[in-house]
Coordinates of C-alpha atoms and ligand atoms in Angstrom, one line a residue:
M142 CA 142.2 193.1 137.3
M143 CA 143.5 188.9 136.8
V144 CA 140.9 188.8 133.8
I145 CA 142.0 192.4 132.4
N146 CA 145.5 189.9 132.1
I147 CA 145.0 187.6 130.7
L148 CA 143.9 189.5 128.3
G149 CA 146.5 191.8 127.8
V150 CA 148.8 189.0 127.4
L151 CA 145.9 187.1 125.2
L152 CA 145.6 190.2 122.6
I153 CA 149.8 191.4 122.4
A154 CA 149.9 187.4 122.3
L155 CA 147.9 188.5 118.6
I156 CA 149.4 191.3 118.0
V157 CA 152.6 188.8 117.6
W158 CA 151.1 186.2 115.9
W159 CA 149.6 188.3 113.2
F160 CA 152.9 190.2 112.3
W161 CA 155.6 188.7 113.3
L162 CA 155.0 185.4 113.0
Y163 CA 152.2 184.8 110.3
R164 CA 153.1 184.3 106.5
E165 CA 150.1 183.7 104.1
P166 CA 150.3 180.3 103.3
A167 CA 149.5 181.3 99.8
A168 CA 152.7 183.0 98.8
A169 CA 155.4 180.9 100.8
M170 CA 158.5 179.3 98.0
E171 CA 161.5 178.0 99.5
A172 CA 162.0 175.0 98.0
G173 CA 162.1 175.7 94.6
E174 CA 158.5 173.4 93.9
V175 CA 155.0 174.5 95.1
T176 CA 151.8 172.3 93.9
I177 CA 148.4 173.9 93.0
E178 CA 145.2 172.3 93.2
V179 CA 142.3 173.8 90.8
K180 CA 139.3 173.1 91.9
D181 CA 136.0 175.9 92.6
G182 CA 137.3 178.0 89.9
I183 CA 140.4 178.9 92.1
Y184 CA 144.4 178.0 91.6
S185 CA 144.8 177.6 95.1
P186 CA 147.5 178.7 95.9
A187 CA 147.0 181.8 93.0
H188 CA 149.5 183.5 94.2
I189 CA 153.2 182.1 94.6
R190 CA 155.9 184.9 94.9
L191 CA 159.8 183.2 93.8
K192 CA 163.2 185.5 93.3
A193 CA 164.6 186.2 89.8
G194 CA 166.8 184.3 88.6
Q195 CA 165.4 181.1 90.5
S196 CA 163.9 178.6 88.3
L197 CA 160.5 176.8 89.0
S198 CA 158.6 173.8 88.9
L199 CA 154.7 174.0 88.9
K200 CA 152.7 171.2 90.2
F201 CA 149.2 170.9 89.0
I202 CA 146.4 168.5 90.3
R203 CA 142.9 169.2 88.7
R204 CA 140.0 168.1 91.4
D205 CA 137.9 170.5 88.3
P206 CA 136.1 167.9 85.6
S207 CA 134.9 171.4 83.8
P208 CA 136.5 171.1 80.6
C209 CA 137.1 174.8 81.2
A210 CA 139.8 173.8 84.1
S211 CA 141.8 171.2 81.4
V212 CA 144.5 173.8 80.2
V213 CA 146.9 176.0 82.3
V214 CA 148.2 178.7 80.0
F215 CA 151.3 180.7 81.8
E216 CA 151.6 183.2 78.6
D217 CA 154.6 185.1 79.5
F218 CA 156.7 181.2 78.5
D219 CA 154.2 180.0 75.6
V220 CA 152.8 177.5 78.3
S221 CA 150.2 175.3 78.2
E222 CA 149.5 172.6 79.5
E223 CA 146.9 169.8 79.8
L224 CA 146.0 169.0 83.1
P225 CA 144.6 165.8 83.9
L226 CA 142.7 165.0 86.2
N227 CA 142.7 163.7 89.9
K228 CA 146.8 164.1 89.0
A229 CA 149.4 165.8 89.9
R230 CA 150.8 167.4 86.0
K231 CA 154.5 169.2 86.3
V232 CA 154.7 172.5 84.7
E233 CA 158.7 173.2 84.3
L234 CA 159.3 177.0 84.3
P235 CA 162.8 178.5 83.4
P236 CA 164.3 181.5 85.7
M237 CA 162.2 184.9 85.1
Q238 CA 162.9 188.6 84.7
P239 CA 161.9 190.5 88.1
G240 CA 158.2 191.2 87.5
R241 CA 154.4 189.4 87.2
Y242 CA 153.2 186.7 85.0
P243 CA 149.6 186.0 85.3
F244 CA 148.8 182.2 84.5
T245 CA 145.6 181.2 83.4
C246 CA 143.2 178.5 82.2
Q247 CA 142.0 179.1 78.7
M248 CA 138.9 181.1 79.1
Q249 CA 140.7 182.7 81.5
M250 CA 138.2 182.4 84.8
Y251 CA 140.6 180.6 86.6
K252 CA 144.0 182.6 87.1
G253 CA 146.7 182.7 89.8
E254 CA 149.9 185.0 89.5
L255 CA 154.0 184.2 89.4
I256 CA 155.6 187.3 91.5
V257 CA 159.2 187.4 90.5
E258 CA 161.1 189.6 93.2
K259 CA 164.9 190.9 92.4
A260 CA 167.3 189.0 93.6
A261 CA 168.5 190.0 97.0
D262 CA 171.9 191.8 95.7
A263 CA 175.2 191.3 98.1
H264 CA 176.8 194.5 97.7
G265 CA 173.7 196.2 99.1
Ligands
CU445 CU1 138.6 178.3 82.1

């Protein structure tokens, strides 16, 4: 009986954590600046969520020595930046309209995406 109770409490705790407390770390975006690591074929985080009208400052740190990873391209903004190895490189982006904006390396092996959501409307 006791064991069942403990299991039940654990299960409830897990459910609470999963549905209410857990937030995908990759998508968190509060401060207006996000650090992105370029490593092992992926940007991490690869998906960055932000509100429309918010400017964004991305700090890329490239750990992958292959030339393939050396440039990040934001096609929608006409931005391409050379990323030095093991050094932070800041990329500033202007406030954006709602939508999805991919960013990639030159050969599009690395892929990431900015997810811009409508800003909350004060009038409801
Ligand atoms: Cu590439």
